[in-house]
PDB file of C-alpha atoms and ligand atoms in Angstrom:
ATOM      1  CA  UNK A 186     -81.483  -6.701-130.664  1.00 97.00           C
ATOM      2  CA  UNK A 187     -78.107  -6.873-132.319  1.00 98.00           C
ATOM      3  CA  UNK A 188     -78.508  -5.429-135.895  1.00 98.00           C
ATOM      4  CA  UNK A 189     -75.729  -5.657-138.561  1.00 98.00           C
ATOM      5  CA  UNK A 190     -75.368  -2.657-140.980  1.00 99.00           C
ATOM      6  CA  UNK A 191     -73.347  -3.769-144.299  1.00 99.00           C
ATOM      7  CA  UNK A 192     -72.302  -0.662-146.462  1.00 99.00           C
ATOM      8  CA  UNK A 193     -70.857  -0.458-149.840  1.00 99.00           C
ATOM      9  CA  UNK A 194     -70.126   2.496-151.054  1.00 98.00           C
ATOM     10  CA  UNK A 195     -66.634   3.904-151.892  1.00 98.00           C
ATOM     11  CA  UNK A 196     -67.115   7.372-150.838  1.00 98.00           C
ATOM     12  CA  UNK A 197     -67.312   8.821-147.412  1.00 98.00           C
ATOM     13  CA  UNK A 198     -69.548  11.743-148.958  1.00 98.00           C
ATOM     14  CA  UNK A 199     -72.455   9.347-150.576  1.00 98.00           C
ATOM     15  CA  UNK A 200     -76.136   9.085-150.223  1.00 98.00           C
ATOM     16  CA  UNK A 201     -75.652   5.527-149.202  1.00 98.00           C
ATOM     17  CA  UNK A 202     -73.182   6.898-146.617  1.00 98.00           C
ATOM     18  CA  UNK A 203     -75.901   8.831-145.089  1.00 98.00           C
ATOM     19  CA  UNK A 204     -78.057   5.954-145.137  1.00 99.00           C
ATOM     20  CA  UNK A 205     -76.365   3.970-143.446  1.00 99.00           C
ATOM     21  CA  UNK A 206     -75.309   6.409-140.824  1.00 98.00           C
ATOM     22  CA  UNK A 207     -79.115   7.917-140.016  1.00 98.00           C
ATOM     23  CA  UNK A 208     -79.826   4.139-139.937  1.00 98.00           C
ATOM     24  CA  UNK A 209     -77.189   3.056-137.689  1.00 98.00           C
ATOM     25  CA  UNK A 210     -78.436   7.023-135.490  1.00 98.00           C
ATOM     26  CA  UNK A 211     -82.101   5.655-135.598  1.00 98.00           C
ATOM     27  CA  UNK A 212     -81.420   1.869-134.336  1.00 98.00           C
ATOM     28  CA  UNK A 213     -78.666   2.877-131.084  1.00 98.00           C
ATOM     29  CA  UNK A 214     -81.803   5.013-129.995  1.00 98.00           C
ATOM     30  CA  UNK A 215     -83.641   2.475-129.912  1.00 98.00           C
ATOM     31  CA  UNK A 216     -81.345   0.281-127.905  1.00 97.00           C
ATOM     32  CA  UNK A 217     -79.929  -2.119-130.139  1.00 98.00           C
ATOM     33  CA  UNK A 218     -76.752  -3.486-130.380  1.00 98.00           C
ATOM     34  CA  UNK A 219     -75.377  -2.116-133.939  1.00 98.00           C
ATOM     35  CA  UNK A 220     -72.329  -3.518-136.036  1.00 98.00           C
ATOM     36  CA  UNK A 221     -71.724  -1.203-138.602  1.00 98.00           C
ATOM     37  CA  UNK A 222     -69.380  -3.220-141.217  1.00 98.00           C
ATOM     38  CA  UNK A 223     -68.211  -0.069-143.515  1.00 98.00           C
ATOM     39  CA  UNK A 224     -66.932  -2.268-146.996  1.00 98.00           C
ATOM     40  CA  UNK A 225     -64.596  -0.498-148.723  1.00 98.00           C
ATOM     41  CA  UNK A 226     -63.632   1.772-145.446  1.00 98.00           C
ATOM     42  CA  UNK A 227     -62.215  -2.113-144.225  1.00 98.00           C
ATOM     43  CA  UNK A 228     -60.699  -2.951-148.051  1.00 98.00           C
ATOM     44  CA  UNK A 229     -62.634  -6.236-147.575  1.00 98.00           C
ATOM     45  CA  UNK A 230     -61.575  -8.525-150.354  1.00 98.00           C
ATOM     46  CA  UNK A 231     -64.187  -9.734-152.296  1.00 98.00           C
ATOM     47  CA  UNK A 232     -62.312 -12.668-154.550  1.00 97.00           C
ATOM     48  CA  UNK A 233     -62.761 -15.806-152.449  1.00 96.00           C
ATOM     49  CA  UNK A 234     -59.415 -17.646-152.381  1.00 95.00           C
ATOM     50  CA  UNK A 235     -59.628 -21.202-153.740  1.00 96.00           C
ATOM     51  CA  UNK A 236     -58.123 -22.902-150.624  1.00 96.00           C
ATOM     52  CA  UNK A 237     -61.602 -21.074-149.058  1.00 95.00           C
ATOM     53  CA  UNK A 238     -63.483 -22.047-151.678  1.00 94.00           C
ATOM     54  CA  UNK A 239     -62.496 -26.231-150.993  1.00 93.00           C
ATOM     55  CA  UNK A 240     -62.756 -25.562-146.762  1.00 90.00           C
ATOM     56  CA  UNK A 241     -60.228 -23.945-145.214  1.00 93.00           C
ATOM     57  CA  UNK A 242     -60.856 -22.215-142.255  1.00 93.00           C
ATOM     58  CA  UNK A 243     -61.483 -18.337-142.305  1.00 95.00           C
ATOM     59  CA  UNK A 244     -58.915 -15.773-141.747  1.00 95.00           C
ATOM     60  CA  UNK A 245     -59.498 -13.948-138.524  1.00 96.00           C
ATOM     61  CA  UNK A 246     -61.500 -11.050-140.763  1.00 96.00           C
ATOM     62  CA  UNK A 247     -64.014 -13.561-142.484  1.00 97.00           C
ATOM     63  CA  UNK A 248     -64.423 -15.077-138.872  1.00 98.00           C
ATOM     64  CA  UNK A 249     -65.939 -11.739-137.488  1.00 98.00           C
ATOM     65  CA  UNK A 250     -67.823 -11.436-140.576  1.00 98.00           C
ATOM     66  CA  UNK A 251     -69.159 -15.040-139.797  1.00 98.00           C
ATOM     67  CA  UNK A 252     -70.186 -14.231-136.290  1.00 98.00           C
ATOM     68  CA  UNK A 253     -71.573 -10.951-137.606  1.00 98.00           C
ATOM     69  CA  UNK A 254     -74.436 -12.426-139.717  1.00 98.00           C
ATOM     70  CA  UNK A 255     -74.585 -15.378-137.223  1.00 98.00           C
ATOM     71  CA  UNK A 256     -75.606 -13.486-134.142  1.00 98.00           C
ATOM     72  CA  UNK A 257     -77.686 -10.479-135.748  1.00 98.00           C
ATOM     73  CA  UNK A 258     -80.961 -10.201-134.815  1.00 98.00           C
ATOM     74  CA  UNK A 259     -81.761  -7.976-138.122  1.00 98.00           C
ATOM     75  CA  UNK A 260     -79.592  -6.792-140.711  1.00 98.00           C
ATOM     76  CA  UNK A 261     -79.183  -3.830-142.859  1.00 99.00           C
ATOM     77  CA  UNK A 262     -77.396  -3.708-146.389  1.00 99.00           C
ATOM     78  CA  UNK A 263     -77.038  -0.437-148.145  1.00 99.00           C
ATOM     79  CA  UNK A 264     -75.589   0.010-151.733  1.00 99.00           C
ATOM     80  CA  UNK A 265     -75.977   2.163-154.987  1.00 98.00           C
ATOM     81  CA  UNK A 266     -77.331   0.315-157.964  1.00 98.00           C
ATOM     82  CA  UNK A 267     -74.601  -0.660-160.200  1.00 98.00           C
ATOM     83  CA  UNK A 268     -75.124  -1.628-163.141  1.00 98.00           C
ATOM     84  CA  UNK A 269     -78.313  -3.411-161.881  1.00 98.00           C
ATOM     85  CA  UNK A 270     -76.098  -5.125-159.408  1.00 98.00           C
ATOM     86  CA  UNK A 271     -74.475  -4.457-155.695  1.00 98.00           C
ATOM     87  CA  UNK A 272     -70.927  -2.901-156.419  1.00 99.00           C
ATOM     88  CA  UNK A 273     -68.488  -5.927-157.161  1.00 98.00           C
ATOM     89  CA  UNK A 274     -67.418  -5.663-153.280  1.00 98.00           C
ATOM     90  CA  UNK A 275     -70.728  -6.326-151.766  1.00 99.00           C
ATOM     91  CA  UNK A 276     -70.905  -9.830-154.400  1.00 98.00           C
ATOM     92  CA  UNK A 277     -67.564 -10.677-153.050  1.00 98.00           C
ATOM     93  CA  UNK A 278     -69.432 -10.222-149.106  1.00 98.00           C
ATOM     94  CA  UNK A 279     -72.126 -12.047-150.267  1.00 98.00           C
ATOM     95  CA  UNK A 280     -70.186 -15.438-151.937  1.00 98.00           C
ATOM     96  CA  UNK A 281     -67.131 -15.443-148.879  1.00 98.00           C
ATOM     97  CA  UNK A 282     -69.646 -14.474-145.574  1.00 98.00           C
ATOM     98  CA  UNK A 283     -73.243 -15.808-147.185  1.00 98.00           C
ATOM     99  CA  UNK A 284     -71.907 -19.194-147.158  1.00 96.00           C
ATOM    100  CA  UNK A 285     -72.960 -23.263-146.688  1.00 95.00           C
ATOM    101  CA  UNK A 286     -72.397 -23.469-143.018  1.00 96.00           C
ATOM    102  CA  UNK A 287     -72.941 -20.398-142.191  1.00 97.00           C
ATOM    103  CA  UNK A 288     -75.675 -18.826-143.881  1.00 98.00           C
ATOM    104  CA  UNK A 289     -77.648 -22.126-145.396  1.00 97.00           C
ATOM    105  CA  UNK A 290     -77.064 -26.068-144.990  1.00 96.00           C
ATOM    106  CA  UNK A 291     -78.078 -28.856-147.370  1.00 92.00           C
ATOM    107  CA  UNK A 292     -79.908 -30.995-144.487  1.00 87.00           C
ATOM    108  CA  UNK A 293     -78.536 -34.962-144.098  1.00 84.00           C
ATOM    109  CA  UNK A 294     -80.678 -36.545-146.094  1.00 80.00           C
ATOM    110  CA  UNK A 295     -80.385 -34.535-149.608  1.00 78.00           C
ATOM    111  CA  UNK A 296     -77.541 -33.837-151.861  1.00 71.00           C
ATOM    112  CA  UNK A 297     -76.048 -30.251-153.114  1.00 69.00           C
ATOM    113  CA  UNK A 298     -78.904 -30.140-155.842  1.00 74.00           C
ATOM    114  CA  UNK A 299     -81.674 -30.439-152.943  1.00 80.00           C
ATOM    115  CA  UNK A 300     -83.584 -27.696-151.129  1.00 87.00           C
ATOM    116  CA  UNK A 301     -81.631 -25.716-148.447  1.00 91.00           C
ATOM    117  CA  UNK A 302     -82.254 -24.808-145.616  1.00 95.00           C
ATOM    118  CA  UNK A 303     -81.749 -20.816-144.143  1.00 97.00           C
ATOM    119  CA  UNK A 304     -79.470 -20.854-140.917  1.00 98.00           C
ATOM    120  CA  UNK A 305     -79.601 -16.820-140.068  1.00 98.00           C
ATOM    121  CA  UNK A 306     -81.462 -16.440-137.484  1.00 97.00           C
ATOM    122  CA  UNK A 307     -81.876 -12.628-137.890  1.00 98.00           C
ATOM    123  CA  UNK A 308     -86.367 -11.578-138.091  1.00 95.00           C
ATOM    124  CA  UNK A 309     -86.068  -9.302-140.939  1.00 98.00           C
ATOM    125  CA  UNK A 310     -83.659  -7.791-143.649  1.00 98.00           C
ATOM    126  CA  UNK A 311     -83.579  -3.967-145.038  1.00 99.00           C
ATOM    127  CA  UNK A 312     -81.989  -3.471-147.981  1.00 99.00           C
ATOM    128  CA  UNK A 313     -81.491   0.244-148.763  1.00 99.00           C
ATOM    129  CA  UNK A 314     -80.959   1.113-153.006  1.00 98.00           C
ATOM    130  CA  UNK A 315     -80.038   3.850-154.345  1.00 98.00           C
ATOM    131  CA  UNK A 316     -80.375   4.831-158.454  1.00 98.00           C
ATOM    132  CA  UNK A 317     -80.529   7.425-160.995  1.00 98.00           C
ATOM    133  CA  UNK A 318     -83.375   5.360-162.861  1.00 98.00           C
ATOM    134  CA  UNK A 319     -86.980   6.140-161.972  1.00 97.00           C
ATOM    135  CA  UNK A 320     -88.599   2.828-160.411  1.00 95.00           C
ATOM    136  CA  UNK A 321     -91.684   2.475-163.523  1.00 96.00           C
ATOM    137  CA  UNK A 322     -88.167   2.576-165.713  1.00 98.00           C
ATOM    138  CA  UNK A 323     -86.515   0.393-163.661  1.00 97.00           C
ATOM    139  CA  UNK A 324     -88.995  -2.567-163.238  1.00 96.00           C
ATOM    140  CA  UNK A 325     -90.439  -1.940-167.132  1.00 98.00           C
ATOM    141  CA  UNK A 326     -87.174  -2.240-168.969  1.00 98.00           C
ATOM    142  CA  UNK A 327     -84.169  -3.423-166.475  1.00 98.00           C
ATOM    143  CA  UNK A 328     -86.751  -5.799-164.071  1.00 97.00           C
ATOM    144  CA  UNK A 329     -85.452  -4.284-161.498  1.00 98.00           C
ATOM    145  CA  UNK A 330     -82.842  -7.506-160.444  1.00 98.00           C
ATOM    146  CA  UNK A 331     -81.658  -6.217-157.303  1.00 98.00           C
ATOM    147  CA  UNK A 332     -85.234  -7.201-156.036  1.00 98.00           C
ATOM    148  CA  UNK A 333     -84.868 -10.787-157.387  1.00 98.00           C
ATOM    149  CA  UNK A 334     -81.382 -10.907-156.162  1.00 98.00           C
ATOM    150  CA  UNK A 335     -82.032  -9.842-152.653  1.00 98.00           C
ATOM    151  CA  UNK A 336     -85.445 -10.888-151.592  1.00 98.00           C
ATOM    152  CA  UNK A 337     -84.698 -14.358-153.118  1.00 96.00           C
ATOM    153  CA  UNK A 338     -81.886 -15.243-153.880  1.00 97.00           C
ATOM    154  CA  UNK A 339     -80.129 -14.177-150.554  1.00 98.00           C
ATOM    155  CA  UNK A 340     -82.426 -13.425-147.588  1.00 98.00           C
ATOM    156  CA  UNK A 341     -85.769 -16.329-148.069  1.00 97.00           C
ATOM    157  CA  UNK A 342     -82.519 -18.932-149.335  1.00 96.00           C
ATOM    158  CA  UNK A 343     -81.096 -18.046-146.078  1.00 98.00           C
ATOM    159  CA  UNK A 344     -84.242 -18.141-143.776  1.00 97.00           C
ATOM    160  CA  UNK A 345     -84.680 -14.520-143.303  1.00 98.00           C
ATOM    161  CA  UNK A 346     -88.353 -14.374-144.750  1.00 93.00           C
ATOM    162  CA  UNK A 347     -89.004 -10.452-143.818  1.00 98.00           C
ATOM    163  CA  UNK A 348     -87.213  -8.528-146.551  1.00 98.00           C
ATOM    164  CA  UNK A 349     -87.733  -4.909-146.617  1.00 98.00           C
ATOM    165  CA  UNK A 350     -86.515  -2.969-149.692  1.00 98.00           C
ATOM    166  CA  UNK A 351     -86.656   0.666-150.536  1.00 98.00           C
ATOM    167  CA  UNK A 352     -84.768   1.800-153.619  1.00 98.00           C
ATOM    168  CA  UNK A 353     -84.074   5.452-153.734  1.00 98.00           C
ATOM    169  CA  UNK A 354     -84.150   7.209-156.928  1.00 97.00           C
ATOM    170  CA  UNK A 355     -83.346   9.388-158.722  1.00 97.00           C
ATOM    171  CA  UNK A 356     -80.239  10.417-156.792  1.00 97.00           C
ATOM    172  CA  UNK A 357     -78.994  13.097-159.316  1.00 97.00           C
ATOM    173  CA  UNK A 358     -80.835  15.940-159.403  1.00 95.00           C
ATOM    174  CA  UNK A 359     -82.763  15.353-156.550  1.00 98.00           C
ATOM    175  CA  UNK A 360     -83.008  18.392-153.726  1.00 98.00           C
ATOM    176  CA  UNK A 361     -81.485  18.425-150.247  1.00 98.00           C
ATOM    177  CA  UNK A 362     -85.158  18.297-149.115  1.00 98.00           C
ATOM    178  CA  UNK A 363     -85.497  15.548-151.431  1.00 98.00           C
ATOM    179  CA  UNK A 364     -82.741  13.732-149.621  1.00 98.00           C
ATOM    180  CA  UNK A 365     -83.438  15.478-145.885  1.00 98.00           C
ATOM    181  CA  UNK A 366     -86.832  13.367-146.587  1.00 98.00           C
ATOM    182  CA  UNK A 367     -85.396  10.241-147.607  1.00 98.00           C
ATOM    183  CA  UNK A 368     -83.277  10.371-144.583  1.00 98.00           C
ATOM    184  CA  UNK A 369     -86.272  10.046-142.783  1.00 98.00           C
ATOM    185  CA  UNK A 370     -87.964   7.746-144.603  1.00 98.00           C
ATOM    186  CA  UNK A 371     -85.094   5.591-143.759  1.00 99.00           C
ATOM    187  CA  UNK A 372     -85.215   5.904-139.667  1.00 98.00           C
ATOM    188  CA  UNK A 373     -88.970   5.013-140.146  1.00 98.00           C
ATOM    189  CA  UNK A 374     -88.168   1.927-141.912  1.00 98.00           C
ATOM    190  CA  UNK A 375     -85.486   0.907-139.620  1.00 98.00           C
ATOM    191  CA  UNK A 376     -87.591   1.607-136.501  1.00 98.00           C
ATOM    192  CA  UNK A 377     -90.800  -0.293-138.173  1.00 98.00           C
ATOM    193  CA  UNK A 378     -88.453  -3.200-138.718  1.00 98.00           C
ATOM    194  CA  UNK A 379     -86.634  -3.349-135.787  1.00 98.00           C
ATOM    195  CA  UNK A 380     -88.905  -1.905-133.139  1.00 96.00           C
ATOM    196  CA  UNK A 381     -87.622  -1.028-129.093  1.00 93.00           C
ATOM    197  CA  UNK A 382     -86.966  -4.172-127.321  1.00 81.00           C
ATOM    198  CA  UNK A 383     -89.640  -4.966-124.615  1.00 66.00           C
TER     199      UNK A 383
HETATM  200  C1  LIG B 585     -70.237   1.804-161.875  1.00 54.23           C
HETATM  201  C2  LIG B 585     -71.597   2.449-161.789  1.00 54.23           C
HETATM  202  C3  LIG B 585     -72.689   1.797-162.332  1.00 54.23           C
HETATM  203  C4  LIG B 585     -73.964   2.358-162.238  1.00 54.23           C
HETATM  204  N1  LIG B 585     -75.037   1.677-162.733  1.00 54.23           N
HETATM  205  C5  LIG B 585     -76.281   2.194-162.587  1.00 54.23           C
HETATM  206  C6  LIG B 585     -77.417   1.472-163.031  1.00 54.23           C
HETATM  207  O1  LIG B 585     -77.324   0.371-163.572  1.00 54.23           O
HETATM  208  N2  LIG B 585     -78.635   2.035-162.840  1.00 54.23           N
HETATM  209  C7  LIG B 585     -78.792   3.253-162.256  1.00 54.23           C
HETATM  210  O2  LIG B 585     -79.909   3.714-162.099  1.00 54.23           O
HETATM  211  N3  LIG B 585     -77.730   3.950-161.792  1.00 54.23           N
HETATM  212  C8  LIG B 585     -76.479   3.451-161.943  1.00 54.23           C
HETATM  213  N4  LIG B 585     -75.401   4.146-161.476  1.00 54.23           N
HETATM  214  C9  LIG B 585     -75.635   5.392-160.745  1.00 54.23           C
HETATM  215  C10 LIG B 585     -75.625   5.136-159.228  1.00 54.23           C
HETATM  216  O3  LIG B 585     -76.633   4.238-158.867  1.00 54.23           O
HETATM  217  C11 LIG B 585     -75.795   6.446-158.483  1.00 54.23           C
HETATM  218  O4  LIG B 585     -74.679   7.254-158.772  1.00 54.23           O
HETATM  219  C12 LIG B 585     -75.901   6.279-156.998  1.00 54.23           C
HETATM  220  O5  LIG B 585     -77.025   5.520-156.686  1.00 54.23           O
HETATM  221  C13 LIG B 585     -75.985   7.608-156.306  1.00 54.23           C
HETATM  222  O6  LIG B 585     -75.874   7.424-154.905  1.00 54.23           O
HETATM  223  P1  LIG B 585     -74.605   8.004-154.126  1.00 54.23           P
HETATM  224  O7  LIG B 585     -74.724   9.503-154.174  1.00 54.23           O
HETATM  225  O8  LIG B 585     -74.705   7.478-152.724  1.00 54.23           O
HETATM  226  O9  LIG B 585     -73.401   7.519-154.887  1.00 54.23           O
HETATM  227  C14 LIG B 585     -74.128   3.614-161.597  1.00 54.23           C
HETATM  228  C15 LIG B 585     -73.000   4.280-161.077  1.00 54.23           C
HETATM  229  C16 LIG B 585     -71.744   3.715-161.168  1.00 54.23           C
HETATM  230  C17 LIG B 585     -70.562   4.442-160.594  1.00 54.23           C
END
């Protein structure tokens, strides 16, 4: 399987880092193709230009972002919890890469306001959280958005109805055996999802 890995994270040193890396580990031992798209490591630009925004073609860097959520069989997103949102970078992925065309079409015979329909073909998506709010905190008084955001508003409007989230928290504090287990709670999620090819 080809599996993209989308992190966004600023520093080499992170938790989400780590993620992303044992996840990336885990899935090339199990055979599959991975594209690891590191974010900020690339400076991808998050503020859609507005010639983009009325059709023109994609820069060569958007292209190979296109392909990358076009051909993956699964993918992987991995970001801290800012603010109850992905970190502005990972919005700016989402509205330039995650779009009509690409990611969802309007079919011939309904407008813009109509249902869409999901064009990634990928079987399942992971997103991996991280936070320094206990979950019962996070769904009682925040509602825990990223959930919302991710499950619906991106992966099922896109046609990826397998969405696999696991929010890790809380970050500070926690141990290194804390984190050593984590680590592996990650390469079991990523192998459950995206088992050996036959
Ligand atoms: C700009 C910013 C906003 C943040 N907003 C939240 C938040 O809304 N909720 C929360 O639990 N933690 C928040 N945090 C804490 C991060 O989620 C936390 O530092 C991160 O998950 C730790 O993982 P890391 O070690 O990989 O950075 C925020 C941190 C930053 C820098």
């Amino acid at each position: 399987m080809r599996i993209l890995i989308v992190l966004a994270h600023p520093w080499q040193g992170s938790f989400n880092r780590a993620i992303a890396g044992r996840a990336e580990e885990a899935l090339q031992a199990l055979g599959h193709r991975v594209s690891f798209r590191d974010l900020y490591a690339e400076r991808f630009d998050p503020a859609m230009p507005a010639e983009e925004l009325i059709g023109a073609p994609p820069d060569p860097v958007l292209a190979s972002h296109f392909e990358g959520v076009r051909e993956a069989d699964g993918i992987v997103i991995v970001h801290p919890n800012w603010w109850g949102q992905p970190p502005a970078i990972l919005k700016g992925w989402i509205d330039r890469v995650l779009r009509q065309g690409v990611a969802y079409e309007f079919p011939a015979d309904c407008d813009a306001a109509g249902i869409p329909v999901g064009l990634l073909k990928a079987r399942a998506a992971v997103i991996f959280n991280t936070s320094n709010t206990p979950l019962e905190r996070e769904q009682a008084v925040f509602g825990d958005p990223l959930e919302l955001l991710w499950r619906n508003c991106v992966f099922q409007f896109c046609g990826v109805d397998t969405v696999i989230r696991r929010m890790f928290s809380t970050i500070a504090g926690s141990t290194a055996q804390e984190r050593a287990a984590w680590l592996a709670e990650v390469e079991a999620i990523v192998s459950a999802a995206f088992p050996k090819s036959a």
